[in-house]
PDB file of C-alpha atoms in Angstrom:
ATOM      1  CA  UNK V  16     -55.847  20.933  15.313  1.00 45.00           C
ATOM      2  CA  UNK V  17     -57.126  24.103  13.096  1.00 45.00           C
ATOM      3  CA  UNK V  18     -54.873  26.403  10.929  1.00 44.00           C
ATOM      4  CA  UNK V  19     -56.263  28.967  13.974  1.00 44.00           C
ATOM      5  CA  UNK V  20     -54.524  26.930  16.675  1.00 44.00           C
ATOM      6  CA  UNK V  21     -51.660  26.563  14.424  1.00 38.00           C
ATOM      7  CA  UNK V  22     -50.881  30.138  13.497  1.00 40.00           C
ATOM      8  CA  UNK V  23     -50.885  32.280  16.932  1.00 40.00           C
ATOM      9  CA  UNK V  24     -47.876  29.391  17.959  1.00 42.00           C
ATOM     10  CA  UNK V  25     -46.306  29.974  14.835  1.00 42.00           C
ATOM     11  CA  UNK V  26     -46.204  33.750  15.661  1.00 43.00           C
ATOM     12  CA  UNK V  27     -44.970  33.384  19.321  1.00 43.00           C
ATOM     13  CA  UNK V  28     -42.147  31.026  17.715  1.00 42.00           C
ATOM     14  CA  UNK V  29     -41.426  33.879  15.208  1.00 48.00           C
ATOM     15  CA  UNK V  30     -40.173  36.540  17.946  1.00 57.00           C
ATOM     16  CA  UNK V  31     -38.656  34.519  20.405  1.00 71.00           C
ATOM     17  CA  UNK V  32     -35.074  35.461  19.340  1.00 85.00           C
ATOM     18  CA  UNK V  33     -33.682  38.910  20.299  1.00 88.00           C
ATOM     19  CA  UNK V  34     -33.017  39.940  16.627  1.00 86.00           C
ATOM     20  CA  UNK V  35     -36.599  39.306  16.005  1.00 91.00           C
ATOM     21  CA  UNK V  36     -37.630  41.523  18.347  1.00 90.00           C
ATOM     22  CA  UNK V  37     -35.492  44.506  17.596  1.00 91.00           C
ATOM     23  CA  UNK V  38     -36.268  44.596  14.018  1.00 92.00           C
ATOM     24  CA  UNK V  39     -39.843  44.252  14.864  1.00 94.00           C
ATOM     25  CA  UNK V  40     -39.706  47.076  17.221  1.00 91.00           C
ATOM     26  CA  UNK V  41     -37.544  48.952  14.081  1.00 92.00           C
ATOM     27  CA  UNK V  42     -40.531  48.510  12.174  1.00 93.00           C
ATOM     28  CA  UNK V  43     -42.766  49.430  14.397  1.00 93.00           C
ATOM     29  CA  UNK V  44     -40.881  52.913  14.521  1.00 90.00           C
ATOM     30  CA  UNK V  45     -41.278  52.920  10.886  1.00 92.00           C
ATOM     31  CA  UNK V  46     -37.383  52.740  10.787  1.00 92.00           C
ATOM     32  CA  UNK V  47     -35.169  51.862   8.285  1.00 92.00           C
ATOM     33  CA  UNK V  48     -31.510  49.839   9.018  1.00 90.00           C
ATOM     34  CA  UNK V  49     -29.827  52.954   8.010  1.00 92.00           C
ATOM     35  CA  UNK V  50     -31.426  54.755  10.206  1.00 93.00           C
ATOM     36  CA  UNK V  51     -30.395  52.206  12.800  1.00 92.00           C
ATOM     37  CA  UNK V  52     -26.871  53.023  11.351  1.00 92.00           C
ATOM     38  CA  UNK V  53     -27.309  56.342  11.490  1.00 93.00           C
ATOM     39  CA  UNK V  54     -28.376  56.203  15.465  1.00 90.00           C
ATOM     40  CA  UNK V  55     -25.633  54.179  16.483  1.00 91.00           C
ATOM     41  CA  UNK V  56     -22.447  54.621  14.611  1.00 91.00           C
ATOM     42  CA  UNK V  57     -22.951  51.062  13.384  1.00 91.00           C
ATOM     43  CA  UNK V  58     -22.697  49.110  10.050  1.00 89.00           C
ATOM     44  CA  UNK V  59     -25.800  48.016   8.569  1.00 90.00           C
ATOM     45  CA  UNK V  60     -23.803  45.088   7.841  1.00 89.00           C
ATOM     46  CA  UNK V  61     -23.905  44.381  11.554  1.00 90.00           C
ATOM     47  CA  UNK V  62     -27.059  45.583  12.552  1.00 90.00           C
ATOM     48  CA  UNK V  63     -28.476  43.063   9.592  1.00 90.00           C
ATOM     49  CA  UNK V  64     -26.693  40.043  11.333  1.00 88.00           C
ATOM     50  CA  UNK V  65     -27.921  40.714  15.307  1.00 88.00           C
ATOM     51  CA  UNK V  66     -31.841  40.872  13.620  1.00 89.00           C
ATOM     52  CA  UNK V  67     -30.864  38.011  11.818  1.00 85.00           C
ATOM     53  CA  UNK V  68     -28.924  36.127  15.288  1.00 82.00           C
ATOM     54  CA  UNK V  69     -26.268  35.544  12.926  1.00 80.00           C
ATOM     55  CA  UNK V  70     -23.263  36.072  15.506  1.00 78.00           C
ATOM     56  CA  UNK V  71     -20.624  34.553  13.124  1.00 76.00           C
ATOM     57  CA  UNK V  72     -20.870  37.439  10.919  1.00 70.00           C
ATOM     58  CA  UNK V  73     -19.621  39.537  14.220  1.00 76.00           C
ATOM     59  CA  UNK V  74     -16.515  40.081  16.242  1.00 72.00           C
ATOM     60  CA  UNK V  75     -16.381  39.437  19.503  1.00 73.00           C
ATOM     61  CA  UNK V  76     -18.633  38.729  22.072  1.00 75.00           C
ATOM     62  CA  UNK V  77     -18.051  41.963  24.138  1.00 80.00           C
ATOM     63  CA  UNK V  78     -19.024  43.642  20.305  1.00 83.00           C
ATOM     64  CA  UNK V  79     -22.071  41.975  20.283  1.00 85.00           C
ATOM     65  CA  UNK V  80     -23.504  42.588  23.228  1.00 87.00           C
ATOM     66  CA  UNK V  81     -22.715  46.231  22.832  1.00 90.00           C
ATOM     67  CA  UNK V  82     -23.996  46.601  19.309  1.00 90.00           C
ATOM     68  CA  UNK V  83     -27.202  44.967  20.665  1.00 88.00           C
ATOM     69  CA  UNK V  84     -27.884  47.670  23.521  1.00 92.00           C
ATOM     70  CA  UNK V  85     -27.202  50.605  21.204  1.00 93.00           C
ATOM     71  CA  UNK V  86     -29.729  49.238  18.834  1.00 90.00           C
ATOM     72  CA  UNK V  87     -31.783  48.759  21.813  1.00 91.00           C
ATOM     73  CA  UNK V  88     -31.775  52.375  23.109  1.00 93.00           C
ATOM     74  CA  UNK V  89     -32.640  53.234  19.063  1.00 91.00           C
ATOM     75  CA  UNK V  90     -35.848  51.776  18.968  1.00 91.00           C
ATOM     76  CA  UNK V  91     -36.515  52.459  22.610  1.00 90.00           C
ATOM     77  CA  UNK V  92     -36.059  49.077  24.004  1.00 91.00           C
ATOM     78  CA  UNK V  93     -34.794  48.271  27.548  1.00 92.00           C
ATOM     79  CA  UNK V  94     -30.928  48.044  26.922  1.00 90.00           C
ATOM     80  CA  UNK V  95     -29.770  45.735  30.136  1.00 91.00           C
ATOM     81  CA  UNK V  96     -32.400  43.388  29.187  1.00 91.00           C
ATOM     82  CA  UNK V  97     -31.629  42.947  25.674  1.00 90.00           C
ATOM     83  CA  UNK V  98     -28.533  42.557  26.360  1.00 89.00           C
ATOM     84  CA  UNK V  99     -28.929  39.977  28.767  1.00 90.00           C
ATOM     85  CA  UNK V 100     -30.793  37.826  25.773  1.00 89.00           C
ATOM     86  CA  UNK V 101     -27.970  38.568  23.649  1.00 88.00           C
ATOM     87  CA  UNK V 102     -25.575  37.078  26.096  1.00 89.00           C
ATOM     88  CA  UNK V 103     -27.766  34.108  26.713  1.00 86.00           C
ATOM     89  CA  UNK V 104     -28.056  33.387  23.134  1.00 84.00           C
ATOM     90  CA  UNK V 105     -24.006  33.124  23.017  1.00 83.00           C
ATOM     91  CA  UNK V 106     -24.023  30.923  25.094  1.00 81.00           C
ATOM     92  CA  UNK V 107     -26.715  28.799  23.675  1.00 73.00           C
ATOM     93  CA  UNK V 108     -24.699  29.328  20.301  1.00 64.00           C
ATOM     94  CA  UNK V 109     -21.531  27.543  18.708  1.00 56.00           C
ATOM     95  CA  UNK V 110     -20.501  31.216  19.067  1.00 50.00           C
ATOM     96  CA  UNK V 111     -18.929  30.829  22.316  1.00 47.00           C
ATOM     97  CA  UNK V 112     -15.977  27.983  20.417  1.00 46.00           C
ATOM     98  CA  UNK V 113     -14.741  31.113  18.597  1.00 48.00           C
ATOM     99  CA  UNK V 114     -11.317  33.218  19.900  1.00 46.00           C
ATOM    100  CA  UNK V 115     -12.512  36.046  22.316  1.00 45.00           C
ATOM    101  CA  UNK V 116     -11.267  38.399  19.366  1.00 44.00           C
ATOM    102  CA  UNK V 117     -11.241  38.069  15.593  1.00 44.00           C
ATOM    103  CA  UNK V 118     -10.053  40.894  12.751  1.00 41.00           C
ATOM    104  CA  UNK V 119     -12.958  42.280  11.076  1.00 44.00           C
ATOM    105  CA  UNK V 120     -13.246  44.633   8.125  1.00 43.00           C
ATOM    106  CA  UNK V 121     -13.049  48.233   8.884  1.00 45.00           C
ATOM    107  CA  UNK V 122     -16.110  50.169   9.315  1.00 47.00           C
ATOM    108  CA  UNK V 123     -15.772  51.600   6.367  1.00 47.00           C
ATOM    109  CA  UNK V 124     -13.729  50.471   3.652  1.00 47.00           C
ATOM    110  CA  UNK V 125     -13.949  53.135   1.653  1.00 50.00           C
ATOM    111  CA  UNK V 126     -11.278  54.936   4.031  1.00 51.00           C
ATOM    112  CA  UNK V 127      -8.338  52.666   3.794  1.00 54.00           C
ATOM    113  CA  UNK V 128      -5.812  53.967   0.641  1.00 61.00           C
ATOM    114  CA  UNK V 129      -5.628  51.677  -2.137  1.00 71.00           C
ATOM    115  CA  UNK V 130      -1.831  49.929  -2.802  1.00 79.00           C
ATOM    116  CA  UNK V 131      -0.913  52.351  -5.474  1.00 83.00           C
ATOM    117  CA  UNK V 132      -1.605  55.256  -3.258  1.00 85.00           C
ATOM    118  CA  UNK V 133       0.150  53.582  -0.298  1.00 85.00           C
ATOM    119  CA  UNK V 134       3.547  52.878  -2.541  1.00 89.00           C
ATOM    120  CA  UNK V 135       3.538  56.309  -4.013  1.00 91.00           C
ATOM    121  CA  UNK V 136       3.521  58.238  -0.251  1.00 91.00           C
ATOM    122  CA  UNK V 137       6.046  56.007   0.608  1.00 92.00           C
ATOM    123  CA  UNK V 138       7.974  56.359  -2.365  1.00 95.00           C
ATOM    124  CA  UNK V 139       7.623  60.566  -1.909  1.00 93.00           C
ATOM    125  CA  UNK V 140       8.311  60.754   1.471  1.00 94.00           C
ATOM    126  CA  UNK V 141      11.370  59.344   0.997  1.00 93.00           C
ATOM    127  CA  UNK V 142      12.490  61.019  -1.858  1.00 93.00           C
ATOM    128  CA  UNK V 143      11.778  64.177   0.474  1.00 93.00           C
ATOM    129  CA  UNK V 144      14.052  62.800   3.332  1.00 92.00           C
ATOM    130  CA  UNK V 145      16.498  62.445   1.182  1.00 87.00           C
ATOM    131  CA  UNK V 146      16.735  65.679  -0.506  1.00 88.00           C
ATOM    132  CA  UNK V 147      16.116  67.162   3.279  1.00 87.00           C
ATOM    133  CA  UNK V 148      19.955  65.255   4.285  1.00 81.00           C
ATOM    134  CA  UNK V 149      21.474  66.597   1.465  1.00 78.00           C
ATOM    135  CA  UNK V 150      20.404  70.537   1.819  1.00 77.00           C
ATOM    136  CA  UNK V 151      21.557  69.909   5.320  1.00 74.00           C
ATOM    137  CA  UNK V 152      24.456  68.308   4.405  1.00 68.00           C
ATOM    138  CA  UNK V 153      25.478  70.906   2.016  1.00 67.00           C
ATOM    139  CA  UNK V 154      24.149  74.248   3.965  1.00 62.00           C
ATOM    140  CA  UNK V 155      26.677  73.020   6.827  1.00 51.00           C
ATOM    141  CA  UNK V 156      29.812  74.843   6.612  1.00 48.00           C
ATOM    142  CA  UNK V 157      32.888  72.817   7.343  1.00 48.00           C
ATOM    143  CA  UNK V 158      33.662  75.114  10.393  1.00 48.00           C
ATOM    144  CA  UNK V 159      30.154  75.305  11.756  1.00 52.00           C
ATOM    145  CA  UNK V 160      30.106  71.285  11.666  1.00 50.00           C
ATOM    146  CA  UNK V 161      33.562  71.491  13.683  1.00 49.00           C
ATOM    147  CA  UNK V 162      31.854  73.913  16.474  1.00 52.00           C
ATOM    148  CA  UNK V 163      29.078  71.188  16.685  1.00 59.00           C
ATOM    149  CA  UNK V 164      31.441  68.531  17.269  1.00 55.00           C
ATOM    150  CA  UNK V 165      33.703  70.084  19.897  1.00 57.00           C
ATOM    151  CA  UNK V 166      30.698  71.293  21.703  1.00 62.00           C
ATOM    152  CA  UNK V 167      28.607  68.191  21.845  1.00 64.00           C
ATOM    153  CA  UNK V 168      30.659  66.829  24.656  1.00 59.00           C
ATOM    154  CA  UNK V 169      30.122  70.388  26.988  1.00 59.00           C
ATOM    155  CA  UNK V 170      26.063  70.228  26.066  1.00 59.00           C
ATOM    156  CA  UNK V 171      25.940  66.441  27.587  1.00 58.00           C
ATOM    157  CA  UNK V 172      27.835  67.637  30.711  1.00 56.00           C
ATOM    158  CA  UNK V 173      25.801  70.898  31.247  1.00 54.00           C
ATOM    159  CA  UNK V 174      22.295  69.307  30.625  1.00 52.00           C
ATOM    160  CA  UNK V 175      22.137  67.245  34.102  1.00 52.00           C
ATOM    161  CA  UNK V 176      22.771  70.246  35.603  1.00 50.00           C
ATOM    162  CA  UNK V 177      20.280  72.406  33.313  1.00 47.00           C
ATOM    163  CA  UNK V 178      17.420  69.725  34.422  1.00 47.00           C
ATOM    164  CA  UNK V 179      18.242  70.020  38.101  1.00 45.00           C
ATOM    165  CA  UNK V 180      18.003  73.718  38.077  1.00 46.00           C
ATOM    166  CA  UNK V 181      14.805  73.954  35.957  1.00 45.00           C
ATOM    167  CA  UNK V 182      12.755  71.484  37.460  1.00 45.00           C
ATOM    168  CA  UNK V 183      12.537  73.306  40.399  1.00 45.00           C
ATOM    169  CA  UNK V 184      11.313  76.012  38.887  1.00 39.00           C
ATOM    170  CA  UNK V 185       8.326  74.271  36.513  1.00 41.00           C
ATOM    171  CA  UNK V 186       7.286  72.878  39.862  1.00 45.00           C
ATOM    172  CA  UNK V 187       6.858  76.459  41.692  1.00 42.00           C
ATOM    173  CA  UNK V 188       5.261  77.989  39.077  1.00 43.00           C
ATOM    174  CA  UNK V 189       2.717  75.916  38.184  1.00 46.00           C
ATOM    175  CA  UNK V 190       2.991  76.277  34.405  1.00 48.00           C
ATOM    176  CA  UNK V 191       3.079  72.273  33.816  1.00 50.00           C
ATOM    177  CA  UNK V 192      -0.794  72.177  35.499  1.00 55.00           C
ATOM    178  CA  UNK V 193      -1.810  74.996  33.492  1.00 55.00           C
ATOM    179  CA  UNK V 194      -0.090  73.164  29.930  1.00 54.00           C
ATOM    180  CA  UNK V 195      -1.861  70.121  31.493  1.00 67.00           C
ATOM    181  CA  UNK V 196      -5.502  71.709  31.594  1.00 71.00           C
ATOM    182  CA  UNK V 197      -5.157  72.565  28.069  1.00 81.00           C
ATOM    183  CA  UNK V 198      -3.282  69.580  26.625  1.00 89.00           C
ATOM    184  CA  UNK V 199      -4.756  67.959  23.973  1.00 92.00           C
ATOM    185  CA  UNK V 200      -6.204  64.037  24.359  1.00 91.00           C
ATOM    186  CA  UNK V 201      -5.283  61.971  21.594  1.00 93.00           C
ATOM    187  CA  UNK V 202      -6.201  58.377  20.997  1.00 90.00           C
ATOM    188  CA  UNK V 203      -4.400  56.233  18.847  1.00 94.00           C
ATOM    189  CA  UNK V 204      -5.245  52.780  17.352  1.00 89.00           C
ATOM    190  CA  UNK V 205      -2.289  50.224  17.744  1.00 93.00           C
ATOM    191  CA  UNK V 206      -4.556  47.346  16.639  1.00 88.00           C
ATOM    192  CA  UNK V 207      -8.456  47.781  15.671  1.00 89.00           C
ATOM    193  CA  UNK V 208     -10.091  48.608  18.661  1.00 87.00           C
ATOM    194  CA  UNK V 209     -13.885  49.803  19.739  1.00 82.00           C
ATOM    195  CA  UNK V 210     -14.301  53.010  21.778  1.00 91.00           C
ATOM    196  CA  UNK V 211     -17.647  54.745  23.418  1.00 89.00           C
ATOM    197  CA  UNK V 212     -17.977  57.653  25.571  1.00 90.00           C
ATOM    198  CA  UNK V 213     -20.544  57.488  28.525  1.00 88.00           C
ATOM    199  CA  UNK V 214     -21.917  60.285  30.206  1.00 87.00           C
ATOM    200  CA  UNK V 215     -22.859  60.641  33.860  1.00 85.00           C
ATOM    201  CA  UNK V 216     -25.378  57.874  34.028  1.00 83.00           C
ATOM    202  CA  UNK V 217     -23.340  55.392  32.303  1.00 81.00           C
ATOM    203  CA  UNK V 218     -25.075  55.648  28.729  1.00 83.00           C
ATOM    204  CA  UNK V 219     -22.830  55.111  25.818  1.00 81.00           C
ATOM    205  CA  UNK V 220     -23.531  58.549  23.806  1.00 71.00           C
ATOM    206  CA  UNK V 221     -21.359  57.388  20.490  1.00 76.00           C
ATOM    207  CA  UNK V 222     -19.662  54.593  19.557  1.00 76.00           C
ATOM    208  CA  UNK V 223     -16.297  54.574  17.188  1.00 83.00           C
ATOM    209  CA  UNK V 224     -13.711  51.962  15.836  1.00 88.00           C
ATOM    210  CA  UNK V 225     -10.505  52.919  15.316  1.00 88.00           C
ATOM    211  CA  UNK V 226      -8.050  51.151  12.854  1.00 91.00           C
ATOM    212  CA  UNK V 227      -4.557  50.941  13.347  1.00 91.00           C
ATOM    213  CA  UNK V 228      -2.673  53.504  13.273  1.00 91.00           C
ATOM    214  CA  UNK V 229      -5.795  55.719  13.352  1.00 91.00           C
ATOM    215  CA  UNK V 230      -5.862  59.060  15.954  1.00 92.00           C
ATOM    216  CA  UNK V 231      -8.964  60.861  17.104  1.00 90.00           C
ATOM    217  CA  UNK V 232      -8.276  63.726  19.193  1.00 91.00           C
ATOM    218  CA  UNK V 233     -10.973  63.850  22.040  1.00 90.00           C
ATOM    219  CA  UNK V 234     -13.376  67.285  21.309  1.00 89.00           C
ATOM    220  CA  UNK V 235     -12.957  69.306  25.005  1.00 88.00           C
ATOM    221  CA  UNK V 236     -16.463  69.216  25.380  1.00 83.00           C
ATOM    222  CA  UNK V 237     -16.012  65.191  25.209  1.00 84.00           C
ATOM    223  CA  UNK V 238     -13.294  65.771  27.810  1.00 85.00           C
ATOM    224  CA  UNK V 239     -15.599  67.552  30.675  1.00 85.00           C
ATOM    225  CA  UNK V 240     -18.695  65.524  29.679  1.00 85.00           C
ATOM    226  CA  UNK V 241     -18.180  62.040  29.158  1.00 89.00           C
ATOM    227  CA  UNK V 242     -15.725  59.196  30.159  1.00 92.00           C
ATOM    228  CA  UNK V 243     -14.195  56.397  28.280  1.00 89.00           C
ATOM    229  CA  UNK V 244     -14.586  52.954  27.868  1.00 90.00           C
ATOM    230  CA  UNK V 245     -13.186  50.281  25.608  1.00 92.00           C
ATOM    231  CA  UNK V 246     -12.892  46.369  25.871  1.00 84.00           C
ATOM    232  CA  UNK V 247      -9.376  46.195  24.550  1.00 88.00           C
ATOM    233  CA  UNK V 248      -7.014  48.211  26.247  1.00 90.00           C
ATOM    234  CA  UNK V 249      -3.790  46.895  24.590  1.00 90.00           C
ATOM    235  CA  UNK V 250      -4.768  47.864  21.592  1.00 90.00           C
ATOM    236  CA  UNK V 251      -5.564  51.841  22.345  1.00 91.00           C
ATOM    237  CA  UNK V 252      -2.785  54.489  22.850  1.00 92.00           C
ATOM    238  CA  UNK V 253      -3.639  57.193  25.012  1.00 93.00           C
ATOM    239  CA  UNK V 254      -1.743  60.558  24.717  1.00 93.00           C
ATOM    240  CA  UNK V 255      -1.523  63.894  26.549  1.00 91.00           C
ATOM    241  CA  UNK V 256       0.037  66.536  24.606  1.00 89.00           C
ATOM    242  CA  UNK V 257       1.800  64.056  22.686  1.00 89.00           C
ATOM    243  CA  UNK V 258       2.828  61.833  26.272  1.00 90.00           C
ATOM    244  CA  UNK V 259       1.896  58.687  26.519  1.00 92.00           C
ATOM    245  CA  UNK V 260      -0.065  58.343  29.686  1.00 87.00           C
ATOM    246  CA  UNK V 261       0.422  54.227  29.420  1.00 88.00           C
ATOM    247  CA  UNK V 262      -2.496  51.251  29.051  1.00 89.00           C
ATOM    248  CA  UNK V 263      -5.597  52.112  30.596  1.00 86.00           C
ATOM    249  CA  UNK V 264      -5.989  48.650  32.022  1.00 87.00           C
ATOM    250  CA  UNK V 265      -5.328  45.154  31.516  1.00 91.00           C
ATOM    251  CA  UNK V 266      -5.599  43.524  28.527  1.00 88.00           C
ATOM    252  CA  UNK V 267      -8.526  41.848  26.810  1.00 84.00           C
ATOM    253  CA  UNK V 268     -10.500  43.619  29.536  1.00 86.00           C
ATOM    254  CA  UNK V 269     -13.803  45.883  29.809  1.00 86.00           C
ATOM    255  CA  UNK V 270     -12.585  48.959  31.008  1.00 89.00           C
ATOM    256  CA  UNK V 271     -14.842  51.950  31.370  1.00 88.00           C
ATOM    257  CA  UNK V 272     -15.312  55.069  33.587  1.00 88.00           C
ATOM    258  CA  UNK V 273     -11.866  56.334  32.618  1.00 91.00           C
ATOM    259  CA  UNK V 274     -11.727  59.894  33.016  1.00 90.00           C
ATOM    260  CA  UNK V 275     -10.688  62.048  30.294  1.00 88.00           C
ATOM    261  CA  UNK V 276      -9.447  64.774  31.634  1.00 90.00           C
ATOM    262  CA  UNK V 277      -5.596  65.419  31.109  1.00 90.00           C
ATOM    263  CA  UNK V 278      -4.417  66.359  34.854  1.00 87.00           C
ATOM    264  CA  UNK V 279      -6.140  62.538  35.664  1.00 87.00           C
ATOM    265  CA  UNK V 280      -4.804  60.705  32.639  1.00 86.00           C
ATOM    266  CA  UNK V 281      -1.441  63.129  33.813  1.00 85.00           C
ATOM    267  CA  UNK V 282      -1.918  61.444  37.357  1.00 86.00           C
ATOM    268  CA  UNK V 283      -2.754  58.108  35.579  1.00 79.00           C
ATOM    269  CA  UNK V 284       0.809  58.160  33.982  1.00 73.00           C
ATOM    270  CA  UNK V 285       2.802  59.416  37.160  1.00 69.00           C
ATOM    271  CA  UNK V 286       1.321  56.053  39.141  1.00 54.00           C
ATOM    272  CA  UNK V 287      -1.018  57.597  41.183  1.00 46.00           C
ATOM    273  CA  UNK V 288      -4.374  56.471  39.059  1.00 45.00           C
ATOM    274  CA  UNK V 289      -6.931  57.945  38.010  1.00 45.00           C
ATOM    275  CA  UNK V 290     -10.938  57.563  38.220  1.00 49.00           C
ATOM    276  CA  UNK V 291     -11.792  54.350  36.677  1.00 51.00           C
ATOM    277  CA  UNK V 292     -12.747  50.966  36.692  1.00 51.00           C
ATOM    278  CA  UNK V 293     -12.519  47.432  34.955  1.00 51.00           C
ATOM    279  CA  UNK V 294     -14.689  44.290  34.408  1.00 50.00           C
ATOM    280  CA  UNK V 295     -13.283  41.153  32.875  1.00 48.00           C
ATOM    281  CA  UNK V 296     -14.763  40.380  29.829  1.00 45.00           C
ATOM    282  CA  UNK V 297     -13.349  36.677  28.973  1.00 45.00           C
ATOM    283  CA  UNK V 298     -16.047  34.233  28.879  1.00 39.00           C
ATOM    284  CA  UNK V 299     -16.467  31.818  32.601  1.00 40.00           C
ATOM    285  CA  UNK V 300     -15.193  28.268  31.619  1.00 38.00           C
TER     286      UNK V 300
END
């Protein structure tokens, strides 16, 4: 056999991984991997190990497939199909022996305080609670504390019947839709957890992670445009001015079409749902 036979196989061998073929489509853009970044909200880091099929460099499976279709739609590839390589090369890999989720670093590193800073906010904020007790320990006059205490008793008595009276009232007037409409949307990190926001044909528009204790407040033009999705619910906090509107569905689970609009996350949190759906993500035994 010739070095000619040889060498077309060779080439056909070379590209028959996914991550071959994205970063030769990359190329072929004339693309950089920060551009790739850039595009899709995503670590070079990352992007380096899905051209290199390196999955043990990545969290979990759900991650990779999703980082692979947003690189996809970069360099103009067919997303469902590249992701459906992706998924077959888990399987084929020792990937699929690892948890279902592992702790990563943070996107970015850079935004997480350093000890000294952390110890010295602590140390200041409570050196500013205490010196709040005192002033309002020592601004209360003796009498004025006596009122409070003979009056506590009378507010707990009268507030049942102040709630009956105004609830009534909210409920004809309408004002609690109206603070509704305008409420803000705030989602908060309990753990690390991986948002997107899809618009009306299902297309992930950006991509975010969110470390705990983290809070992004959702833009309003987010709000009428696009709807939510995330693959660990547990791990996200979802608030309506300042309520908490409860999981948005069960845990260690895709859930996406979640509508962002506060009178359905409102709805959502009163029991009677709210537009949305859910696909288990955990791997078939």
């Amino acid at each position: 056999m010739t070095d000619e036979d040889v060498a077309p196989q060779q080439g056909e061998l070379a590209i028959t991984r996914t991550g071959d073929r994205l970063r030769l489509a990359r190329e072929a853009a004339g693309l950089s991997l920060a551009d790739v970044a850039t595009r899709t909200r995503i670590t070079q880091r990352h992007l380096a190990a899905i051209e290199k099929s390196d999955f043990s460099e990545l969290p979990g499976r759900t991650y990779v497939t999703g980082f692979a279709r947003a690189y996809a739609r970069a360099v103009d590839l067919p997303e469902a199909e590249i992701g459906a390589a992706i998924r077959q090369e888990l399987e084929e890999d020792e990937y699929g022996a690892r948890p279902l989720y592992e702790a990563y670093e943070p996107t970015d590193p850079a935004r997480l305080p350093t000890a000294r800073l952390t110890w010295t906010l602590v140390i200041v904020t409570l050196l500013l609670a205490s010196a709040y007790g005192v002033w309002r320990f020592l601004s209360v006059e003796p009498d004025e504390a006596l009122i409070a205490a003979q009056n506590r008793d009378a507010d707990a008595s009268e507030a049942p019947e102040s709630a009956a009276s105004t609830a009534p009232a909210a409920k004809a007037g309408g004002s609690s839709a109206d603070v509704a409409a305008n409420a803000p949307v705030v989602l908060t990190g309990l753990s690390e957890v991986w948002i997107g926001f899809d618009d009306a044909e299902g297309k992930t528009e950006n991509w975010r992670t969110l470390d705990p204790g983290e809070t992004y407040e959702v833009p309003p033009a987010y709000i009428e445009q696009f709807t939510l999705r995330t693959s660990i619910p547990q791990a996200l906090k979802v608030t309506v001015g300042g309520r908490d509107v409860g999981p948005v569905g069960p845990a260690d689970t895709l859930v996406k079409n979640i509508s962002l609009k506060p009178a359905d996350l409102i709805a959502r949190a009163g029991g009677t749902g709210a537009p949305g759906s859910a696909a288990p993500t955990r791997p078939q035994g």
